[in-house]
Each structure stands twice: as C-alpha cells, then as structure tokens.
Short mmCIF file of C-alpha atoms in Angstrom, two decimals:
data_model
loop_
_atom_site.label_atom_id
_atom_site.label_comp_id
_atom_site.label_asym_id
_atom_site.label_seq_id
_atom_site.Cartn_x
_atom_site.Cartn_y
_atom_site.Cartn_z
CA LYS A 1 -23.00 -4.23 -14.22
CA SER A 2 -19.68 -2.75 -13.20
CA PHE A 3 -16.52 -3.92 -12.17
CA PRO A 4 -16.00 -2.98 -8.29
CA SER A 5 -12.73 -1.73 -7.33
CA CYS A 6 -11.74 -4.28 -4.87
CA SER A 7 -13.33 -7.73 -3.49
CA PRO A 8 -14.97 -7.85 -0.09
CA ASN A 9 -11.65 -9.10 1.48
CA SER A 10 -9.41 -6.98 -0.63
CA CYS A 11 -9.22 -4.08 2.11
CA LEU A 12 -8.24 -6.01 5.18
CA PRO A 13 -8.50 -3.46 8.03
CA LEU A 14 -12.09 -2.38 6.76
CA ALA A 15 -13.84 -4.78 9.22
CA SER A 16 -11.67 -3.71 12.24
CA ALA A 17 -11.94 -0.02 11.25
CA MET A 18 -15.79 -0.54 11.24
CA ALA A 19 -15.88 -1.18 15.36
CA GLY A 20 -14.15 2.21 15.62
CA ALA A 21 -16.58 3.97 12.96
CA LEU A 22 -19.49 3.22 15.48
CA VAL A 23 -19.98 6.53 16.63
CA GLY A 24 -18.15 8.16 13.97
CA SER A 25 -14.91 8.93 12.13
CA VAL A 26 -12.55 11.40 14.31
CA ALA A 27 -9.06 12.36 14.60
CA VAL A 28 -6.82 10.96 17.34
CA GLN A 29 -5.34 13.49 19.81
CA GLN A 30 -2.36 13.18 21.78
CA THR A 31 -3.49 13.79 25.09
CA TYR A 32 -4.30 10.19 25.78
CA PRO A 33 -1.97 7.63 27.35
CA GLU A 34 -1.28 4.44 25.42
CA LEU A 35 -2.94 1.61 27.01
CA SER A 36 -0.55 -1.34 28.52
CA ALA A 37 -1.24 -4.84 27.32
CA ALA A 38 -2.85 -5.49 30.61
CA ASP A 39 -4.77 -2.52 30.64
CA VAL A 40 -6.20 -3.87 27.43
CA GLU A 41 -7.00 -7.49 28.33
CA ALA A 42 -9.06 -6.10 31.12
CA LEU A 43 -10.85 -3.68 29.38
CA LEU A 44 -12.06 -6.29 26.95
CA VAL A 45 -13.03 -8.06 30.06
CA GLU A 46 -15.25 -5.45 31.10
CA LEU A 47 -16.49 -4.84 27.92
CA LEU A 48 -17.42 -8.42 26.69
CA ALA A 49 -19.18 -8.61 29.84
CA GLY A 50 -21.08 -5.19 29.07
CA TYR A 51 -21.85 -6.54 25.66
CA THR A 52 -23.46 -9.91 27.18
CA SER A 53 -25.75 -8.15 29.63
CA PRO A 54 -29.17 -8.74 28.89
CA GLU A 55 -29.71 -5.28 28.88
CA PHE A 56 -27.52 -4.51 25.95
CA GLU A 57 -28.46 -7.78 24.64
CA SER A 58 -32.12 -6.61 24.88
CA GLU A 59 -31.47 -2.91 23.15
CA LEU A 60 -29.26 -4.22 20.47
CA SER A 61 -31.88 -6.76 19.49
CA GLN A 62 -34.59 -4.15 18.97
CA LEU A 63 -32.27 -2.19 17.15
CA ARG A 64 -31.24 -4.98 14.79
CA ALA A 65 -35.22 -5.54 14.30
CA GLU A 66 -36.00 -2.03 13.72
CA CYS A 67 -33.15 -2.05 11.01
CA ALA A 68 -34.57 -5.04 9.53
CA ARG A 69 -37.61 -3.13 8.86
CA SER A 70 -36.28 -0.05 7.86
CA GLY A 71 -33.69 -1.47 5.52
CA THR A 72 -30.65 0.11 7.42
CA HIS A 73 -27.61 -1.71 8.52
CA PRO A 74 -27.28 -2.10 11.80
CA LEU A 75 -23.45 -0.69 12.00
CA MET A 76 -24.69 2.83 10.47
CA VAL A 77 -26.77 3.50 13.85
CA MET A 78 -25.45 1.42 16.58
CA GLY A 79 -23.08 3.82 17.81
CA PRO A 80 -25.01 5.02 20.62
CA VAL A 81 -26.05 1.72 21.98
CA CYS A 82 -22.40 0.41 22.07
CA LEU A 83 -21.47 3.91 23.75
CA LYS A 84 -23.59 3.13 26.79
CA VAL A 85 -21.55 0.31 27.74
CA GLN A 86 -18.09 1.62 25.97
CA GLY A 87 -18.05 5.06 27.69
CA PRO A 88 -17.89 4.08 31.36
CA ILE A 89 -15.40 1.37 30.83
CA LEU A 90 -13.06 3.64 28.44
CA GLU A 91 -13.19 6.44 31.15
CA LYS A 92 -11.94 4.03 33.83
CA TYR A 93 -9.17 3.16 31.89
CA GLY A 94 -7.95 6.92 31.01
CA GLN A 95 -9.75 7.14 27.57
CA PRO A 96 -12.33 9.74 26.74
CA PRO A 97 -15.77 8.03 26.76
CA ASP A 98 -16.52 9.10 23.02
CA ALA A 99 -16.07 8.03 19.53
CA GLN A 100 -12.17 9.16 20.27
CA GLY A 101 -12.11 6.65 22.96
CA VAL A 102 -13.53 4.18 20.45
CA ASP A 103 -10.56 4.81 18.11
CA LEU A 104 -8.23 4.74 20.70
CA MET A 105 -9.35 1.30 21.88
CA LYS A 106 -9.38 -0.05 18.56
CA HIS A 107 -5.76 1.04 17.77
CA SER A 108 -4.83 -0.41 21.15
CA VAL A 109 -6.10 -3.65 20.61
CA GLU A 110 -4.81 -4.23 16.80
CA ARG A 111 -1.30 -3.02 18.56
CA ARG A 112 -1.42 -5.51 21.27
CA VAL A 113 -2.54 -8.49 18.47
CA ALA A 114 -0.02 -7.48 16.15
CA GLU A 115 2.80 -7.91 18.84
CA GLY A 116 1.75 -11.52 19.33
CA SER A 117 -1.45 -11.10 22.32
CA LYS A 118 -3.55 -14.37 21.51
CA THR A 119 -5.77 -13.60 24.42
CA ILE A 120 -6.28 -9.99 23.26
CA GLU A 121 -7.12 -11.62 19.87
CA ALA A 122 -9.55 -14.08 21.22
CA LEU A 123 -11.30 -11.06 23.23
CA ALA A 124 -11.45 -9.08 20.70
CA ASN A 125 -13.02 -11.59 18.48
CA LYS A 126 -15.57 -12.48 20.85
CA ALA A 127 -16.69 -8.75 21.51
CA ARG A 128 -16.87 -8.21 17.49
CA ALA A 129 -18.94 -11.39 17.09
CA VAL A 130 -21.59 -10.20 19.47
CA LEU A 131 -21.75 -6.52 17.47
CA GLY A 132 -21.98 -8.60 14.22
CA LEU A 133 -18.41 -8.06 12.75
CA GLY A 134 -16.41 -10.67 11.29
CA ALA A 135 -13.55 -12.10 12.70
CA MET A 136 -9.96 -10.05 12.99
CA PRO A 137 -7.42 -11.19 9.92
CA ASP A 138 -5.60 -14.34 10.18
CA ARG A 139 -2.17 -13.44 10.88
CA THR A 140 -0.76 -17.42 11.00
CA ALA A 141 -1.32 -17.64 7.38
CA SER A 142 1.57 -17.77 5.02
CA VAL A 143 1.68 -15.29 2.25
CA GLU A 144 1.31 -17.97 -0.34
CA THR A 145 -2.03 -18.89 0.85
CA ILE A 146 -3.18 -15.49 1.11
CA LEU A 147 -2.07 -14.19 -2.21
CA ALA A 148 -3.13 -17.48 -3.90
CA ALA A 149 -6.80 -16.60 -2.15
CA LYS A 150 -6.52 -13.34 -4.25
CA VAL A 151 -6.31 -15.32 -7.48
CA ASP A 152 -9.67 -17.27 -6.67
CA GLU A 153 -11.54 -14.07 -5.00
CA THR A 154 -10.77 -11.78 -8.32
CA ASN A 155 -11.90 -14.96 -10.86
CA ALA A 156 -14.71 -15.47 -8.54
CA ARG A 157 -15.84 -11.85 -8.42
CA LEU A 158 -15.37 -11.28 -12.13
CA GLY A 159 -16.97 -14.74 -12.90
CA LEU A 160 -20.25 -13.81 -11.48
CA ALA A 161 -21.70 -12.54 -14.82
CA GLY A 162 -19.95 -15.52 -16.82
CA GLU A 163 -17.34 -15.48 -19.35
CA GLU A 164 -19.17 -14.03 -22.31
CA GLU A 165 -21.06 -11.34 -20.21
CA LEU A 166 -17.70 -10.25 -18.62
CA CYS A 167 -15.80 -9.93 -21.82
CA ARG A 168 -18.77 -7.64 -23.07
CA GLN A 169 -18.51 -5.39 -20.06
CA CYS A 170 -14.74 -5.21 -20.29
CA LYS A 171 -15.14 -4.02 -23.81
CA LEU A 172 -18.03 -1.74 -23.10
CA ARG A 173 -15.48 0.21 -20.40
CA ILE A 174 -12.81 0.25 -23.06
CA ALA A 175 -15.26 2.03 -25.36
CA SER A 176 -16.73 4.13 -22.76
CA ASP A 177 -12.77 5.09 -22.10
CA GLU A 178 -12.39 5.79 -25.44
CA SER A 179 -15.47 7.71 -26.01
CA SER A 180 -14.80 10.01 -23.32
CA GLY A 181 -11.41 11.10 -24.79
CA ALA A 182 -9.28 9.30 -21.90
CA LEU A 183 -8.22 6.29 -23.98
CA PRO A 184 -6.58 6.58 -27.38
CA SER A 185 -8.51 5.08 -30.28
CA ALA A 186 -5.63 2.83 -31.26
CA SER A 187 -4.92 1.58 -27.52
CA ALA A 188 -8.68 0.94 -27.23
CA ARG A 189 -8.44 -1.41 -30.59
CA TYR A 190 -5.47 -3.03 -28.99
CA LEU A 191 -6.85 -3.87 -25.57
CA GLU A 192 -10.39 -5.09 -27.28
CA SER A 193 -7.99 -7.43 -29.54
CA LEU A 194 -6.73 -9.00 -26.24
CA VAL A 195 -10.45 -9.40 -24.65
CA GLY A 196 -11.48 -12.92 -25.13
CA GLY A 197 -8.50 -14.85 -25.86
CA SER A 198 -6.32 -17.79 -24.25
CA GLU A 199 -3.01 -15.63 -23.46
CA VAL A 200 -4.23 -12.51 -21.41
CA SER A 201 -6.90 -12.54 -18.43
CA VAL A 202 -9.46 -9.90 -18.24
CA PRO A 203 -8.09 -8.74 -14.95
CA SER A 204 -4.60 -8.13 -16.94
CA VAL A 205 -6.49 -6.32 -19.53
CA LEU A 206 -8.08 -3.96 -17.10
CA ALA A 207 -4.67 -3.74 -15.37
CA MET A 208 -3.17 -2.35 -18.63
CA LEU A 209 -6.44 -0.19 -19.42
CA LYS A 210 -5.38 1.41 -16.45
CA MET A 211 -2.13 2.28 -17.83
CA ALA A 212 -3.05 3.09 -21.17
CA LYS A 213 -5.39 5.62 -19.64
CA MET A 214 -2.19 7.26 -17.69
CA GLY A 215 -0.38 7.73 -21.01
CA HIS A 216 1.17 4.38 -21.65
CA SER A 217 1.48 3.72 -25.37
CA ILE A 218 0.67 0.37 -27.40
CA PRO A 219 4.46 -0.71 -27.20
CA SER A 220 4.73 0.05 -23.75
CA LEU A 221 2.03 -2.57 -22.90
CA ARG A 222 3.33 -4.93 -25.55
CA GLY A 223 6.93 -4.43 -23.86
CA ASP A 224 8.34 -3.57 -27.03
CA ALA A 225 11.49 -2.12 -25.35
CA ALA A 226 11.51 -3.50 -21.99
CA PRO A 227 15.24 -3.30 -20.28
CA SER A 228 17.05 -6.32 -18.96
CA SER A 229 18.99 -4.22 -16.32
CA VAL A 230 18.70 -1.13 -14.65
CA VAL A 231 21.25 1.59 -15.34
CA VAL A 232 23.02 3.46 -12.96
CA LEU A 233 23.76 7.24 -13.67
CA ASP A 234 26.21 9.27 -12.23
CA ALA A 235 24.36 12.71 -11.04
CA PRO A 236 22.95 12.94 -14.44
CA GLU A 237 22.00 16.42 -15.84
CA PRO A 238 18.08 17.08 -15.50
CA GLY A 239 17.62 17.45 -19.11
CA ALA A 240 19.41 14.51 -20.47
CA PHE A 241 17.68 12.46 -17.67
CA PHE A 242 14.01 13.74 -18.73
CA GLN A 243 14.69 12.68 -22.46
CA ARG A 244 16.42 9.30 -22.09
CA HIS A 245 14.69 7.93 -19.19
CA VAL A 246 11.48 9.79 -18.20
CA LEU A 247 9.62 10.42 -21.59
CA PRO A 248 10.51 6.57 -22.53
CA ASN A 249 9.55 5.34 -19.15
CA GLN A 250 12.67 3.73 -18.15
CA PRO A 251 13.73 3.25 -14.63
CA ALA A 252 17.40 4.19 -13.61
CA VAL A 253 19.52 4.79 -10.27
CA LEU A 254 20.59 8.28 -9.84
CA ARG A 255 23.80 8.25 -7.41
CA GLY A 256 26.10 11.63 -6.37
CA VAL A 257 23.04 13.62 -6.24
CA LEU A 258 22.48 14.23 -2.90
CA ASP A 259 24.73 13.98 0.54
CA ALA A 260 24.65 14.92 4.23
CA SER A 261 25.64 18.45 3.58
CA SER A 262 23.31 19.12 1.05
CA PHE A 263 20.27 16.97 2.70
CA PRO A 264 20.79 16.71 6.29
CA PRO A 265 17.66 14.06 6.69
CA LEU A 266 20.34 11.56 5.20
CA ARG A 267 22.44 12.04 8.46
CA ASP A 268 19.51 12.74 11.02
CA PHE A 269 16.41 10.61 9.96
CA PRO A 270 18.11 7.23 10.74
CA ASP A 271 19.30 8.70 14.41
CA SER A 272 16.26 7.66 16.70
CA ASP A 273 17.43 9.79 19.20
CA PHE A 274 16.79 12.64 16.89
CA LEU A 275 13.52 11.38 15.73
CA ARG A 276 12.56 10.99 19.35
CA ARG A 277 13.51 14.68 19.90
CA ARG A 278 11.17 15.96 17.04
CA CYS A 279 8.17 13.90 17.06
CA SER A 280 8.08 10.81 19.71
CA ASP A 281 4.69 11.35 20.88
CA ARG A 282 3.05 11.79 17.50
CA ARG A 283 0.84 8.67 16.86
CA VAL A 284 1.56 7.56 13.15
CA LEU A 285 0.15 5.11 10.97
CA VAL A 286 1.71 1.70 10.29
CA LYS A 287 1.07 -1.22 8.97
CA SER A 288 0.69 -4.45 11.09
CA LEU A 289 -0.89 -7.06 8.87
CA ALA A 290 2.27 -9.37 7.51
CA HIS A 291 2.59 -12.74 6.48
CA ARG A 292 5.24 -14.78 6.25
CA ASP A 293 6.49 -16.22 3.16
CA GLN A 294 8.62 -19.42 2.49
CA GLU A 295 11.88 -17.50 2.80
CA GLY A 296 10.84 -16.11 6.45
CA ARG A 297 10.08 -12.63 5.21
CA PRO A 298 7.30 -10.69 6.69
CA VAL A 299 5.46 -9.43 3.61
CA PHE A 300 3.01 -6.73 4.14
CA VAL A 301 -0.32 -6.84 2.37
CA SER A 302 -2.60 -3.80 3.09
CA ASP A 303 -2.20 -0.17 3.52
CA PRO A 304 -1.42 1.32 6.91
CA GLU A 305 -4.43 0.53 9.39
CA LEU A 306 -3.21 1.29 12.65
CA LYS A 307 -1.99 4.22 14.67
CA LEU A 308 0.67 4.16 17.52
CA PRO A 309 3.21 6.66 19.00
CA LEU A 310 6.39 7.07 16.96
CA GLY A 311 8.32 6.53 19.99
CA ALA A 312 6.52 3.20 20.40
CA PHE A 313 7.39 2.26 16.95
CA LEU A 314 11.06 3.51 17.53
CA ASP A 315 11.38 1.03 20.64
CA LYS A 316 10.55 -1.97 18.70
CA LEU A 317 13.21 -0.96 16.09
CA ASP A 318 15.76 -0.83 18.42
CA ALA A 319 14.67 -3.82 20.19
CA HIS A 320 15.20 -5.68 17.03
CA GLU A 321 18.31 -4.14 16.19
CA HIS A 322 19.69 -4.98 19.61
CA SER A 323 18.24 -8.32 20.21
CA GLY A 324 16.73 -9.66 17.10
CA SER A 325 13.04 -9.43 18.67
CA GLN A 326 10.62 -9.40 16.60
CA GLN A 327 9.21 -6.11 14.90
CA PRO A 328 5.48 -6.44 13.89
CA PHE A 329 5.15 -3.03 12.50
CA TYR A 330 6.28 -1.38 9.23
CA LEU A 331 5.60 2.60 9.17
CA GLY A 332 4.88 2.39 5.59
CA LYS A 333 3.33 4.60 2.61
CA VAL A 334 2.94 7.50 5.41
CA PRO A 335 2.52 11.08 4.22
CA LEU A 336 5.16 13.41 6.19
CA ARG A 337 3.30 16.58 6.32
CA LYS A 338 0.29 14.88 8.09
CA GLU A 339 1.74 12.59 10.04
CA LEU A 340 5.05 13.60 10.84
CA PRO A 341 5.14 17.66 9.82
CA GLU A 342 8.23 18.19 11.76
CA LEU A 343 10.20 15.85 9.65
CA ALA A 344 8.53 17.38 6.78
CA GLU A 345 9.94 20.77 7.92
CA GLU A 346 13.26 19.37 7.68
CA ILE A 347 13.01 18.50 4.19
CA GLN A 348 12.13 22.02 3.35
CA ARG A 349 14.85 23.25 5.60
CA ALA A 350 17.30 21.21 3.58
CA PRO A 351 19.33 22.97 0.99
CA THR A 352 17.86 20.77 -1.77
CA CYS A 353 16.09 17.51 -2.11
CA PRO A 354 15.57 15.42 -4.99
CA GLN A 355 12.49 17.09 -5.92
CA ARG A 356 14.36 20.69 -6.34
CA VAL A 357 16.87 18.74 -8.85
CA TYR A 358 14.35 16.85 -11.03
CA GLY A 359 11.15 18.06 -10.29
CA ALA A 360 10.77 20.04 -13.54
CA CYS A 361 10.93 16.55 -15.10
CA PHE A 362 7.49 15.18 -13.82
CA GLY A 363 4.00 16.91 -13.50
CA SER A 364 2.99 18.32 -10.09
CA LEU A 365 3.92 16.49 -6.58
CA VAL A 366 1.01 14.85 -5.00
CA PRO A 367 -0.95 16.65 -2.63
CA ASP A 368 0.11 15.18 0.60
CA GLY A 369 3.80 15.67 -0.43
CA VAL A 370 6.72 13.25 0.69
CA PHE A 371 5.97 9.97 2.03
CA THR A 372 8.28 7.72 4.24
CA TYR A 373 8.47 3.91 4.27
CA PHE A 374 10.55 3.02 7.58
CA GLY A 375 11.08 -0.50 8.36
CA CYS A 376 13.72 -3.41 9.57
CA GLY A 377 13.43 -7.14 9.73
CA ARG A 378 13.51 -7.55 5.94
CA ASN A 379 10.00 -5.94 5.84
CA THR A 380 8.69 -6.95 2.30
CA THR A 381 5.80 -5.20 0.19
CA ALA A 382 4.05 -7.47 -2.10
CA VAL A 383 3.79 -6.95 -6.08
CA HIS A 384 1.96 -3.85 -7.37
CA PHE A 385 2.38 -0.89 -9.65
CA ASP A 386 1.62 3.07 -8.86
CA ALA A 387 -0.11 5.13 -11.37
CA HIS A 388 2.64 8.28 -10.04
CA GLU A 389 5.79 9.12 -11.34
CA ASN A 390 8.57 8.22 -8.50
CA LEU A 391 11.82 9.42 -7.23
CA LEU A 392 12.73 7.09 -4.20
CA LEU A 393 15.53 8.15 -2.00
CA CYS A 394 17.30 5.79 0.15
CA ILE A 395 18.05 7.11 3.66
CA CYS A 396 19.46 4.26 5.32
CA GLY A 397 19.70 0.52 4.93
CA THR A 398 19.26 -0.93 1.67
CA LYS A 399 16.29 -1.74 -0.37
CA ARG A 400 15.82 -4.38 -2.70
CA LEU A 401 13.68 -4.24 -5.57
CA TRP A 402 12.13 -6.69 -8.35
CA LEU A 403 10.92 -4.21 -11.34
CA TYR A 404 8.51 -5.74 -14.01
CA PRO A 405 7.72 -3.58 -17.16
CA PRO A 406 3.96 -2.56 -17.45
CA SER A 407 3.54 -5.31 -20.10
CA ASP A 408 4.11 -7.85 -17.54
CA ALA A 409 0.27 -7.39 -16.28
CA ARG A 410 -0.30 -10.32 -18.05
CA HIS A 411 2.08 -12.50 -16.17
CA LEU A 412 1.22 -11.10 -12.61
CA TYR A 413 -2.51 -12.01 -11.77
CA PRO A 414 -3.62 -8.41 -11.39
CA CYS A 415 -6.35 -8.36 -8.37
CA ASN A 416 -8.26 -5.98 -6.03
CA ASP A 417 -8.20 -2.39 -8.01
CA PHE A 418 -5.66 -4.42 -10.72
CA SER A 419 -2.85 -2.44 -9.36
CA ARG A 420 -2.11 -5.12 -7.36
CA SER A 421 -0.40 -8.27 -8.09
CA ALA A 422 -1.38 -12.19 -6.70
CA ALA A 423 1.95 -13.19 -7.72
CA LEU A 424 4.59 -13.86 -5.10
CA PRO A 425 7.47 -11.17 -4.28
CA PHE A 426 11.05 -12.33 -5.12
CA ALA A 427 10.14 -15.69 -6.53
CA ARG A 428 10.09 -17.03 -10.33
CA LEU A 429 7.71 -19.87 -10.75
CA GLU A 430 10.32 -22.91 -10.08
CA GLU A 431 10.51 -21.35 -7.02
CA TYR A 432 6.79 -21.59 -6.21
CA PRO A 433 5.22 -24.02 -3.92
CA PRO A 434 4.73 -27.12 -5.95
CA GLU A 435 1.02 -27.06 -5.30
CA LEU A 436 1.04 -23.47 -6.47
CA ARG A 437 2.74 -23.35 -9.82
CA GLY A 438 -0.25 -24.67 -11.87
CA LYS A 439 -2.41 -21.64 -10.63
CA PHE A 440 0.40 -19.26 -11.24
CA ALA A 441 1.76 -20.40 -14.63
CA ALA A 442 1.81 -17.17 -16.26
CA VAL A 443 4.26 -15.71 -14.28
CA ALA A 444 6.78 -18.10 -16.02
CA GLY A 445 6.97 -15.06 -18.72
CA ALA A 446 7.31 -12.12 -16.28
CA ARG A 447 10.76 -10.46 -16.78
CA PRO A 448 11.60 -8.78 -13.22
CA VAL A 449 15.16 -6.59 -13.08
CA GLU A 450 16.67 -6.32 -9.66
CA VAL A 451 17.74 -2.91 -8.09
CA CYS A 452 19.59 -2.95 -4.99
CA LEU A 453 19.73 0.65 -3.31
CA ARG A 454 21.63 1.91 -0.70
CA ALA A 455 22.03 5.38 1.47
CA GLY A 456 22.15 8.25 -0.86
CA ASP A 457 20.94 6.28 -4.00
CA ILE A 458 17.74 7.85 -5.95
CA LEU A 459 15.50 5.35 -7.80
CA TYR A 460 13.57 6.57 -10.43
CA LEU A 461 10.75 4.20 -10.68
CA PRO A 462 8.67 5.19 -13.47
CA SER A 463 4.89 5.35 -13.69
CA CYS A 464 3.23 2.03 -13.97
CA TRP A 465 6.04 -0.17 -13.50
CA TRP A 466 5.32 -3.36 -11.38
CA HIS A 467 7.78 -3.53 -8.43
CA CYS A 468 7.84 -5.80 -4.94
CA VAL A 469 10.64 -4.39 -2.01
CA GLU A 470 12.17 -5.99 0.39
CA GLY A 471 14.15 -4.08 3.17
CA SER A 472 17.48 -4.93 4.85
CA ASP A 473 17.31 -6.63 8.46
CA ASP A 474 18.65 -3.38 10.05
CA ARG A 475 16.69 -0.22 9.62
CA ASN A 476 15.72 0.87 6.49
CA MET A 477 14.11 3.98 5.49
CA ILE A 478 13.02 5.34 1.99
CA LEU A 479 11.44 8.70 1.22
CA ASN A 480 9.27 9.15 -1.81
CA TRP A 481 8.26 12.01 -4.21
CA TRP A 482 5.34 11.37 -6.08
CA PHE A 483 4.44 13.04 -9.33
CA ALA A 484 1.92 13.44 -12.29
CA LEU A 485 3.26 12.52 -15.47
CA HIS A 486 4.91 15.41 -17.32
CA ALA A 487 2.43 17.19 -19.66
CA ASP A 488 5.00 16.57 -22.36
CA LYS A 489 4.85 13.08 -21.70
CA LYS A 490 1.60 12.25 -21.61
CA ALA A 491 1.15 14.41 -24.93
CA LEU A 492 4.02 12.38 -26.54
CA ALA A 493 2.31 9.08 -25.65
CA PHE A 494 -1.58 10.30 -26.86
CA ALA A 495 0.12 11.74 -30.09
CA ALA A 496 2.28 8.67 -30.80
CA GLU A 497 -1.05 7.12 -30.76
CA ALA A 498 -2.78 9.54 -32.98
CA ARG A 499 0.01 9.09 -35.56
CA ARG A 500 -0.55 5.23 -35.33
CA GLU A 501 -4.13 5.67 -35.86
CA ASN A 502 -3.75 8.10 -39.06
CA LEU A 503 -0.94 5.74 -40.68
CA GLY A 504 -3.53 2.88 -40.35
CA ALA A 505 -6.25 5.27 -42.17
CA ALA A 506 -3.47 5.77 -44.98
CA ALA A 507 -2.61 2.18 -45.51
CA ALA A 508 -6.00 1.31 -45.90
#
C-alpha cells in the first residue's frame, strides 16, 4: 500500500468539475456573455426537466448497465448522452452547444451559488443527483467544523492499515527516498526515530519528509534556530541578504526596495479603472469556497475553482468598499502570464522588480511566472506551507501573517498532501472552541511569529515555513515570485548532513 496524496474530500472542486468534464476538458473562450442569475435558474429548470424525461432516463440507465458490465465509470463516457439534453438548452441561452458551453454553464452555476442563490444551489444539486454526482460543498459550515473534519479524514485514511502497518509503510517510504539519493542518511535516521513515538504523528513525519527532501537539515526539522520575531531590513544588499537570511532559511521583511517610479504596478494595479482598461473581459480563476471562522473572517480552504470575468470581480470588490456588501470571491493564486497576461507585461516593462534585485539569491523562477492574490473583506488563507522560496510584494492594503517554522509540523496537524494544516488560522489553543481543544492539543506547542505588511513591503518567506494570511477589509493585493532553492543552499544542507554522518562514524 502507499499513501495517497489527498483524501477524497480534500480537493473540493473535484465533484463540481466532473460535471463540466463530461465531454472533455476545454479552454473557456471570451466570446460568450455571462449568464445572469435569472438565466442560470431558468436554464437549470429546463436542464432538470430534460434529465428527468423518460427518454434520457432510459438512455442513462442503459449506459450505466453497459458500464457495470465493462467496469467503466459512467462519468467517463456519459458526456455525449448528456450533451443531447444540454446542447439545445445551452444554445437557447446564447452558449455554445458543446464542451465549452458545459464548462461555461458550470462556472455560471458556481458563481451564482457563491453569490448566495439558494434556489440555484438546490436546482444544481437535483441535476447533479440525476447524473450520479455528489452535492455541491456545504458553504454554511464553519471553518472550525471543516478543519476538524480534516483531522478525522486524515486519521481515517492513514489508519486503514492499522498502526503497526502504517509505521512500517512510513519507514519504507523514508528508506526508499534515502536509497534514491533524495534524502540524506542522517535525515532518514532522524525521521525514522520519530515514527511510532507518542509525540509526533505519522502525518507530521510525512510533512517533515517532504521538507527534508527539499534540503532542510535536522536542526531545521528540530527547530533549533527558530526566530522569535521577523526582522525588518532597509533595502538590504543581495549578498548580505543571501548569507544572513536565505541560506539559514530565516524570514525577513524588506523595505525601501521599490517605489511607484521603479515599479509602476504599485501605483497602477490597485486602480480598478486601470485594471478594467487592461483586462476587464479576461476570465480569471478565483476562489469562491470560503467558510467563516469564529472571528467572522472568510477562510478559503481550496485552490481556485471558478472562472469569471475580471470586471465582475472588480464590480464586487468596488461594491464591498462602497457599501460593505459581501465579496464572495478571492482572486487567489492566479498566474499572471496565463490568466492576466496584460499585467504580466506591466511587470516585465517595469524598470525593476523583486526578481531583478534579489533573483540571484534563489534558483529558477517557477515556470508559470508571477502570481497574484487580490481580495477584500479580510480574505483569509488557511495554514499551509509552500515548497518554494517566496518573495511576496504587498501592492496595496495590508497583509497579516502568522509564520511557523518548518519544525512546527509536529504541532499543526498536517492533512491532504501534508503541506496543508488542519490547525485554525490565527488562533492559539486557548482561543479554540472548547469542544475542539482536545482534538488539537498539540497546537499548544506551536511557535508562530506575526508579520504585518503594508504597500511596498517585500516578505521573504522561506521554503517550507508554515503560514496563514489575512488581508485587510479594503482591497489588498500581493504579487508572489516563487523560486526553487539556490543550488548552494540545497548543497549546503546535504553537505551538513554528510558531515554529521561522518562525525558520527568517527565517534563510533
């Protein structure tokens, strides 16, 4: 047996996406109008009538029987059957009668549900039930409920083999990574020593295994040099920054590096009119699945799963700032080169940028280039870590972060692929609901440090540091440059482990 990378419920958009994938995956084009809420409701009424017609039910029943005989999952082959009903209805509402139209419909439904339409949600769930799909995610559950369930899901998933077998499988994975050269032997011995103990769970060991393979040394995994605060540096020289912060994997806030003259996006990107002129009609990925925490923050627990025009996102953002209306969308983890190339061009044209100043301190930029996160209304991201090095530039508004050292994996209840945490964002154990304090008792040992960023600040967020992020109530935007580790940094970590092994052998 092997450890799956995520639980069946860890990727929440999956079930919804399957409906749009019935006839194949396609790129959404720009030439079709957005469906209004009234149009979506009417379309779903007609679609449901078609799905429950005797003709469709008979054809779907025959298809399922054939799939049962052949061992094929019905969702893999039912697209053409569904399109017989979907196509004419899509065309009636101005959408293409093909896979692209199905994809557009899916996003229109998700958008209106995120905006609060219970009628559309009920109709969509009826249609999904006919097709054999599960219900859309419950948006009314609190984030405390959602994250507590993640602990149970992870324990159930890993506990299927039994404790003894689970520990054996964990040690086999460590041994395999060691034999392939991906993991230093000293790190392998350290991780093996944690398996089966009472203080560190198997999910925590698996999170640290990912970190060790990235080049994190035993002292980093133990938390020997975890800082009690994050330093603020005034336009540091790249060489000194590399030696004092990048190599030892210590976070820092860099100020005075950029201004609006050297990096015009600091002036332009917060401006809705500028964004509308440049790329209002671009359909962009947004997060729409948020759960409120006990402080009232919307905590987004999934990756972007919905596409809508940037102009529609800006309309909601402007309305929130003017009247306090709800903003259900968070433009999070969006690769500019792919989704908003006009903004990527603006960054490229700027006289300088964080990459040009400090890029030599890191390995290569990730292939997708610069990412953005853009929202309002105290948009909050749950606790997680990224394998890459990160230079995070605050463009407007403010960002508040709690940073946890890699070693806090033992206190943060890793889940899904073990780079995400079920711990509540911005909460110490005594602030948890009383009924959850026993389930999350290890959180008491976590050592977060708080960072508050303002426009123009650059945060160096090192590889594998856990973090949660809260935006200001007004519009807030950051740009992220994610890099691979510098070759010297990774080599240094592996060399340190080799020296540790040699010293141990000599002492023996």
